Short mmCIF file of C-alpha atoms in Angstrom, two decimals:
data_model
loop_
_atom_site.label_atom_id
_atom_site.label_comp_id
_atom_site.label_asym_id
_atom_site.label_seq_id
_atom_site.Cartn_x
_atom_site.Cartn_y
_atom_site.Cartn_z
CA MET A 995 109.26 27.29 112.78
CA THR A 996 109.28 31.24 112.31
CA LEU A 997 108.61 33.09 109.30
CA GLN A 998 112.29 34.11 109.02
CA PHE A 999 113.13 30.48 108.64
CA MET A 1000 109.99 29.81 106.45
CA ARG A 1001 111.50 32.66 103.81
CA ARG A 1002 114.94 31.02 103.90
CA VAL A 1003 113.47 27.76 102.92
CA LEU A 1004 111.65 29.45 99.84
CA LYS A 1005 114.73 31.18 99.00
CA ALA A 1006 116.70 28.29 99.19
CA GLU A 1007 114.28 26.93 96.31
CA PHE A 1008 112.93 24.22 98.46
CA LEU A 1009 109.24 24.95 97.53
CA GLN A 1010 109.65 24.16 93.84
CA THR A 1011 107.17 22.44 91.82
CA SER A 1012 108.65 18.75 91.94
CA PHE A 1013 108.67 18.55 95.97
CA ALA A 1014 109.48 14.76 95.64
CA SER A 1015 112.73 15.71 94.37
CA TYR A 1016 113.90 18.18 97.28
CA SER A 1017 114.95 17.54 100.94
CA LEU A 1018 115.69 19.93 103.72
CA VAL A 1019 118.25 19.26 106.08
CA MET A 1020 118.19 21.00 109.53
CA ASP A 1021 120.27 19.95 112.41
CA SER A 1022 121.16 16.80 110.65
CA ILE A 1023 117.59 15.72 110.16
CA THR A 1024 116.45 14.89 106.79
CA PHE A 1025 112.93 14.90 105.16
CA ARG A 1026 110.62 15.49 102.36
CA PHE A 1027 108.13 18.31 102.26
CA ASN A 1028 105.58 16.14 101.02
CA ASP A 1029 106.07 13.65 104.04
CA LEU A 1030 104.80 16.55 106.41
CA PRO A 1031 101.35 16.24 107.92
CA THR A 1032 98.79 17.96 105.81
CA GLU A 1033 98.03 20.10 108.85
CA LEU A 1034 101.86 21.22 109.07
CA ALA A 1035 102.26 21.75 105.20
CA LEU A 1036 99.35 24.25 105.23
CA LEU A 1037 100.86 26.10 108.19
CA ILE A 1038 103.95 26.70 106.46
CA LEU A 1039 102.46 27.77 103.44
CA SER A 1040 100.18 30.67 105.16
CA TYR A 1041 103.56 31.51 106.60
CA VAL A 1042 105.60 32.02 103.73
CA ALA A 1043 102.72 33.37 101.85
CA GLN A 1044 102.44 36.50 104.35
CA THR A 1045 103.79 39.92 103.13
CA THR A 1046 105.43 42.17 105.49
CA PHE A 1047 105.80 45.45 103.25
CA ASP A 1048 108.58 46.09 105.34
CA GLN A 1049 110.81 48.85 103.98
CA ALA A 1050 114.04 46.86 104.88
CA GLU A 1051 112.99 44.76 102.19
CA LYS A 1052 113.77 46.07 98.65
CA TYR A 1053 111.19 45.37 95.93
CA ASP A 1054 111.13 45.98 92.30
CA LYS A 1055 109.35 45.09 89.24
CA VAL A 1056 110.34 41.55 89.45
CA ASN A 1057 110.77 41.22 93.59
CA CYS A 1058 107.30 42.57 94.67
CA PRO A 1059 105.58 42.32 97.90
CA TYR A 1060 103.69 39.29 96.65
CA SER A 1061 106.36 37.43 94.81
CA SER A 1062 106.49 34.46 97.24
CA PRO A 1063 102.82 33.71 97.33
CA LEU A 1064 102.30 34.09 93.46
CA LYS A 1065 105.17 31.59 92.94
CA LEU A 1066 103.39 29.13 95.30
CA CYS A 1067 100.36 29.48 93.48
CA LEU A 1068 101.91 28.08 90.18
CA VAL A 1069 102.88 25.13 92.21
CA SER A 1070 99.43 23.17 92.24
CA LYS A 1071 95.92 23.91 92.50
CA ASN A 1072 95.73 22.81 96.35
CA PHE A 1073 98.88 25.18 96.99
CA ARG A 1074 96.98 27.79 95.12
CA ARG A 1075 93.84 27.44 97.14
CA ALA A 1076 95.93 27.37 100.23
CA VAL A 1077 97.88 30.43 99.60
CA LEU A 1078 95.37 32.79 98.03
CA PRO A 1079 93.70 33.73 101.51
CA ALA A 1080 97.25 35.21 102.79
CA LEU A 1081 97.82 36.83 99.45
CA LEU A 1082 94.13 38.52 99.54
CA HIS A 1083 94.37 39.78 102.81
CA THR A 1084 96.21 42.98 102.01
CA ILE A 1085 95.46 44.07 98.58
CA LEU A 1086 97.80 47.21 97.32
CA LEU A 1087 96.85 49.00 93.94
CA PRO A 1088 99.14 52.09 94.05
CA LYS A 1089 98.56 52.55 90.34
CA SER A 1090 95.66 53.07 88.10
CA ARG A 1091 97.10 50.16 86.06
CA ASN A 1092 97.07 47.91 88.90
CA VAL A 1093 93.62 48.25 89.44
CA ARG A 1094 92.82 47.64 85.84
CA MET A 1095 95.11 44.30 86.15
CA PHE A 1096 92.85 43.25 89.36
CA VAL A 1097 89.85 43.88 88.00
CA GLN A 1098 90.81 41.76 84.83
CA ALA A 1099 91.70 39.02 87.52
CA LEU A 1100 88.12 39.33 88.91
CA LEU A 1101 86.85 38.99 85.45
CA ILE A 1102 88.84 35.75 84.80
CA GLN A 1103 87.16 34.57 87.98
CA GLU A 1104 83.75 35.19 86.88
CA ALA A 1105 84.55 33.34 83.73
CA TYR A 1106 85.67 30.29 85.86
CA LYS A 1107 82.38 30.66 87.69
CA GLN A 1108 80.21 30.68 84.85
CA ALA A 1109 82.23 27.68 83.43
CA GLY A 1110 82.20 25.76 86.67
CA ASN A 1111 85.88 25.56 86.61
CA ASP A 1112 87.59 24.21 89.90
CA LEU A 1113 90.15 27.50 89.73
CA HIS A 1114 87.43 29.81 90.34
CA PHE A 1115 88.30 31.36 93.96
CA GLU A 1116 85.82 33.87 95.86
CA TYR A 1117 88.14 36.78 96.66
CA ALA A 1118 85.40 38.82 98.97
CA PRO A 1119 85.53 36.64 102.08
CA HIS A 1120 89.57 36.85 102.33
CA VAL A 1121 90.14 40.77 101.69
CA HIS A 1122 90.58 42.42 105.00
CA ARG A 1123 92.44 45.68 103.72
CA MET A 1124 92.58 47.12 100.19
CA TRP A 1125 94.69 50.50 99.25
CA ILE A 1126 93.76 51.88 95.83
CA GLY A 1127 96.00 54.75 94.79
CA LEU A 1128 95.49 57.82 92.51
CA ASP A 1129 93.01 57.48 89.20
CA GLY A 1130 91.80 54.19 90.63
CA GLY A 1131 88.47 54.61 88.73
CA ASN A 1132 90.03 55.05 85.44
CA LEU A 1133 89.13 51.64 84.08
CA THR A 1134 88.60 52.36 80.63
CA PRO A 1135 91.12 55.05 79.47
CA ALA A 1136 90.80 55.82 75.87
CA ASP A 1137 94.55 56.11 74.83
CA LEU A 1138 95.06 52.88 76.17
CA LEU A 1139 92.36 50.52 74.71
CA ALA A 1140 94.61 49.65 71.70
CA ASN A 1141 97.42 48.35 73.94
CA PRO A 1142 96.33 45.09 75.74
CA GLN A 1143 99.38 45.04 78.13
CA GLU A 1144 97.49 47.87 79.69
CA CYS A 1145 94.59 46.05 80.56
CA ALA A 1146 92.34 48.95 79.87
CA LEU A 1147 88.43 47.45 79.95
CA GLN A 1148 86.27 48.36 76.92
CA PRO A 1149 83.38 50.88 78.12
CA SER A 1150 80.84 48.13 77.69
CA GLU A 1151 82.49 45.94 80.23
CA ARG A 1152 82.60 48.53 83.11
CA PRO A 1153 79.35 47.94 84.68
CA LEU A 1154 80.16 44.16 85.06
CA ALA A 1155 83.62 45.23 86.32
CA ILE A 1156 81.96 47.54 89.07
CA SER A 1157 79.59 44.76 89.91
CA LEU A 1158 82.17 42.31 90.43
CA LEU A 1159 84.87 44.88 92.31
CA THR A 1160 81.93 46.28 94.60
CA PRO A 1161 81.78 43.22 96.69
CA VAL A 1162 85.68 42.63 97.12
CA MET A 1163 86.44 46.27 97.74
CA LEU A 1164 83.64 46.93 100.16
CA ALA A 1165 84.54 43.54 102.18
CA ALA A 1166 87.62 45.15 103.37
CA SER A 1167 87.35 46.13 107.03
CA SER A 1168 90.18 48.90 106.20
CA LEU A 1169 90.13 51.05 102.78
CA ALA A 1170 92.68 53.55 101.57
CA LEU A 1171 91.73 55.62 98.57
CA GLY A 1172 93.77 58.23 96.65
CA TRP A 1173 91.77 61.53 96.16
CA THR A 1174 91.03 60.84 92.54
CA SER A 1175 89.76 57.25 93.66
CA VAL A 1176 86.97 58.84 95.76
CA ASP A 1177 84.81 58.61 92.51
CA LEU A 1178 85.47 54.70 92.35
CA LEU A 1179 84.09 54.46 95.95
CA ILE A 1180 81.23 56.57 95.01
CA GLU A 1181 80.44 54.23 92.00
CA CYS A 1182 80.78 51.07 94.36
CA LEU A 1183 78.52 52.19 96.88
CA GLU A 1184 75.76 52.93 94.69
CA HIS A 1185 75.74 49.86 92.86
CA ALA A 1186 76.21 47.92 96.64
CA TRP A 1187 72.95 50.07 97.46
CA GLU A 1188 70.65 49.26 94.68
CA SER A 1189 71.36 45.58 94.96
CA ARG A 1190 71.29 45.07 98.63
CA PRO A 1191 69.05 42.20 99.80
CA ALA A 1192 65.60 43.33 101.39
CA THR A 1193 65.37 43.90 104.90
CA PRO A 1194 64.13 40.71 106.79
CA VAL A 1195 60.60 41.30 108.37
CA ASN A 1196 62.35 40.49 111.89
CA GLU A 1197 64.51 43.04 111.55
CA GLU A 1198 64.09 47.09 111.78
CA HIS A 1199 67.47 47.62 109.94
CA SER A 1200 69.05 45.81 107.53
CA ARG A 1201 72.86 45.49 107.64
CA PRO A 1202 75.00 47.87 105.03
CA PRO A 1203 76.12 46.30 102.10
CA TRP A 1204 79.83 46.77 103.36
CA ASN A 1205 82.57 45.87 106.18
CA THR A 1206 84.35 48.89 106.37
CA GLN A 1207 85.19 50.65 109.32
CA THR A 1208 88.50 52.14 108.75
CA LEU A 1209 88.88 54.73 105.81
CA THR A 1210 92.09 56.16 105.19
CA LEU A 1211 92.27 59.32 102.85
CA SER A 1212 95.46 60.25 101.08
CA TYR A 1213 97.38 62.64 98.27
CA GLY A 1214 97.11 65.90 97.01
CA HIS A 1215 94.66 68.68 97.22
CA PRO A 1216 91.48 68.45 99.03
CA ILE A 1217 88.43 66.62 97.77
CA ASP A 1218 85.89 69.38 96.24
CA ARG A 1219 82.97 70.06 97.88
CA THR A 1220 80.67 68.02 95.14
CA LYS A 1221 82.16 65.02 95.50
CA TRP A 1222 81.60 65.10 99.31
CA LYS A 1223 78.09 65.95 98.14
CA CYS A 1224 77.85 62.70 96.43
CA LEU A 1225 78.38 60.86 99.77
CA THR A 1226 77.00 62.97 102.15
CA ASP A 1227 73.72 63.84 100.04
CA THR A 1228 72.91 60.39 98.98
CA PRO A 1229 71.58 57.54 101.35
CA GLN A 1230 74.29 55.06 100.53
CA GLY A 1231 77.14 57.85 100.92
CA SER A 1232 76.00 59.32 104.21
CA ALA A 1233 75.20 55.68 105.66
CA PHE A 1234 78.71 55.00 104.63
CA LEU A 1235 80.36 57.82 106.48
CA ALA A 1236 78.35 57.45 109.52
CA SER A 1237 79.51 53.99 109.76
CA ILE A 1238 83.13 54.43 109.89
CA SER A 1239 84.55 53.95 112.90
CA HIS A 1240 88.28 55.07 112.48
CA LEU A 1241 89.45 57.99 109.86
CA SER A 1242 93.17 58.30 108.74
CA SER A 1243 95.26 60.30 106.66
CA LEU A 1244 98.36 59.84 104.81
CA THR A 1245 98.36 63.48 103.89
CA TYR A 1246 100.51 64.04 106.79
CA LEU A 1247 101.38 66.96 108.80
CA CYS A 1248 104.53 68.52 108.03
CA ARG A 1249 107.13 70.23 110.59
CA ASP A 1250 108.65 72.61 108.32
CA ASN A 1251 110.40 75.17 110.59
CA PRO A 1252 112.63 74.75 113.87
CA MET A 1253 109.58 76.16 116.19
CA LYS A 1254 107.66 72.96 115.44
CA VAL A 1255 104.66 74.24 113.77
CA TYR A 1256 102.71 71.51 112.10
CA ARG A 1257 100.84 71.90 109.07
CA LEU A 1258 97.52 69.84 108.88
CA PRO A 1259 96.13 67.93 106.14
CA GLU A 1260 94.65 70.02 103.47
CA TRP A 1261 91.32 67.63 102.80
CA MET A 1262 90.43 68.66 106.73
CA LYS A 1263 89.53 71.80 105.45
CA THR A 1264 86.40 70.57 103.14
CA ALA A 1265 85.80 67.25 104.67
CA PRO A 1266 82.14 66.94 106.31
CA LEU A 1267 83.51 65.74 109.87
CA ALA A 1268 80.03 65.95 111.31
CA SER A 1269 78.95 63.20 108.92
CA PHE A 1270 81.30 60.77 110.33
CA LYS A 1271 78.63 60.05 113.11
CA SER A 1272 80.43 56.78 114.79
CA LEU A 1273 83.74 58.15 114.50
CA GLN A 1274 85.77 56.82 117.61
CA THR A 1275 89.62 57.80 116.67
CA PHE A 1276 91.53 59.93 114.17
CA ILE A 1277 94.87 58.40 112.92
CA LEU A 1278 97.52 60.50 111.69
CA PRO A 1279 101.07 59.75 110.30
CA TYR A 1280 103.71 62.30 110.19
CA PRO A 1281 107.53 62.39 109.43
CA CYS A 1282 110.17 63.14 112.05
CA THR A 1283 113.23 64.55 110.63
CA THR A 1284 116.41 65.95 111.79
CA PRO A 1285 116.48 68.97 111.02
CA PRO A 1286 113.06 69.82 110.08
CA VAL A 1287 112.54 69.80 106.17
CA SER A 1288 109.81 71.33 103.98
CA PRO A 1289 107.06 68.93 102.49
CA ASP A 1290 108.65 69.58 99.04
CA VAL A 1291 112.09 68.25 100.34
CA LEU A 1292 109.83 65.01 101.21
CA VAL A 1293 108.20 64.64 98.20
CA ASN A 1294 110.71 65.70 95.42
CA THR A 1295 114.35 64.91 96.84
CA GLY A 1296 113.55 61.92 99.44
CA VAL A 1297 115.01 61.84 103.12
CA ASN A 1298 115.26 59.19 105.53
CA MET A 1299 112.85 59.73 108.18
CA GLN A 1300 111.32 58.18 111.46
CA MET A 1301 107.88 57.72 111.20
CA HIS A 1302 105.13 58.57 113.81
CA LEU A 1303 101.94 57.43 113.92
CA LEU A 1304 99.56 59.57 116.20
CA THR A 1305 95.96 58.18 117.01
CA LEU A 1306 93.60 60.69 118.83
CA PRO A 1307 90.33 60.58 120.07
CA ALA A 1308 87.31 61.79 117.70
CA THR A 1309 86.62 64.61 120.04
CA LEU A 1310 89.86 66.63 119.01
CA LEU A 1311 88.60 66.60 115.62
CA LYS A 1312 85.78 69.30 116.69
CA ASN A 1313 89.20 71.87 116.86
CA PRO A 1314 91.52 70.19 114.96
CA ASN A 1315 93.62 73.85 114.48
CA ASN A 1316 94.13 73.61 118.50
CA GLY A 1317 93.85 69.87 119.33
CA ILE A 1318 96.59 68.15 116.95
CA PRO A 1319 99.42 70.05 117.16
CA LYS A 1320 99.08 70.44 121.08
CA ALA A 1321 98.79 66.57 120.95
CA ILE A 1322 101.90 65.96 119.31
CA LYS A 1323 103.98 68.55 121.13
CA VAL A 1324 103.25 66.94 124.13
CA PHE A 1325 104.92 63.49 122.88
CA ASP A 1326 107.90 65.23 121.21
CA ASP A 1327 110.97 63.69 121.76
CA ILE A 1328 110.10 61.26 124.43
CA ILE A 1329 110.01 57.88 123.07
CA GLY A 1330 112.40 56.27 120.47
CA PRO A 1331 112.15 54.16 117.11
CA GLY A 1332 109.90 51.02 118.40
CA GLY A 1333 108.28 53.04 121.19
CA GLU A 1334 104.76 53.67 122.20
CA ALA A 1335 103.14 56.00 124.46
CA THR A 1336 99.43 56.50 125.79
CA ARG A 1337 98.13 59.50 127.40
CA SER A 1338 94.99 58.95 129.97
CA ASP A 1339 92.80 60.78 127.12
CA GLY A 1340 93.34 57.94 124.53
CA THR A 1341 96.03 59.90 122.74
CA ARG A 1342 98.52 57.36 121.62
CA LEU A 1343 101.88 57.58 119.51
CA GLN A 1344 103.76 55.06 118.03
CA VAL A 1345 107.20 55.43 116.43
CA SER A 1346 108.28 53.10 113.23
CA GLU A 1347 111.09 50.79 114.18
CA VAL A 1348 113.12 51.64 110.91
CA LEU A 1349 113.77 54.40 108.72
CA TRP A 1350 111.34 54.84 106.21
CA TYR A 1351 112.69 56.77 102.84
CA SER A 1352 110.19 59.24 102.02
CA LEU A 1353 110.17 58.73 98.09
CA VAL A 1354 108.90 55.20 98.94
CA GLY A 1355 105.16 54.79 98.35
CA TRP A 1356 102.95 55.85 101.25
CA GLU A 1357 101.02 52.36 100.66
CA ARG A 1358 104.04 50.60 102.33
CA VAL A 1359 103.82 52.83 105.49
CA TRP A 1360 99.77 52.04 105.43
CA ALA A 1361 100.31 48.20 105.18
CA TRP A 1362 103.07 48.08 107.57
CA MET A 1363 101.89 50.48 110.31
CA LEU A 1364 98.01 51.26 110.12
#
């Protein structure tokens, strides 16, 4: 059974609370969902709960990427436990309000744990990728404390919130952050470092209290050097940067003139690239439009574009002003949508299969392509 078929089943309202009263007819075969073997039922649920983040699917406030798994969580406790791992695999928190709501969910889980409630579910083991957009650390905005719908935390709740968010955030093998959310990473790294267990006597070095191997940085102006120092000049920050294997940016390259001159991400001007001691690859998406358009048009007006994903060996970062544009020029116009090409030096270019609309959140590009 394919994922597309499972989605059609869901849209046909087969997967509802009262399953015994619904039947599915497929090729003249009629059966009830609760007549299926448990293993097959769980497999179906895992398929339905998966999110594609494909731009071809239209999302709004009602129909979000997580609509299907969230509906299934309301069916029963068993369904909830079967679906939550797929729902938590990739977490998108594009706005500060989304981060606050996620923290509220963690606080609820902690209350369940303290009360011994069987609704308690450990999020961290199931989180593989997490996107935190702009101002993710703004958990206690003073102007929103009086509005319960904004999920603002009281200042006194912040330490508990950070202690609950840290293991979940740092469990992600792939972590994406907006510039203004780097402070939240710094705070979580400090908590993880201070609360890490002692090194066993039979081990020379303890394992770092994070799983993150891929770090994606996005949005806006370069991070200031003071914030970088909070990472490079602290034991936990320097250890974190040194452990990153793959670095990517969604502050993308732009080709804004017919001569195909590419504008490099601004953050590279201040980034301490030498601190990424384990870095293997650098991943950089860039839009391909015909004719070329300026970054202002991409951001403010919006255009349909093919998204290219360039994977470079880390050695090119030693001289990015020369290496990256040259690598792109070699690939220009040689592969079509859905294609992929790899050079002998490890440089790889992947082209999206569908057109992306530039005003759609970049978290969708990250979730779908990276």
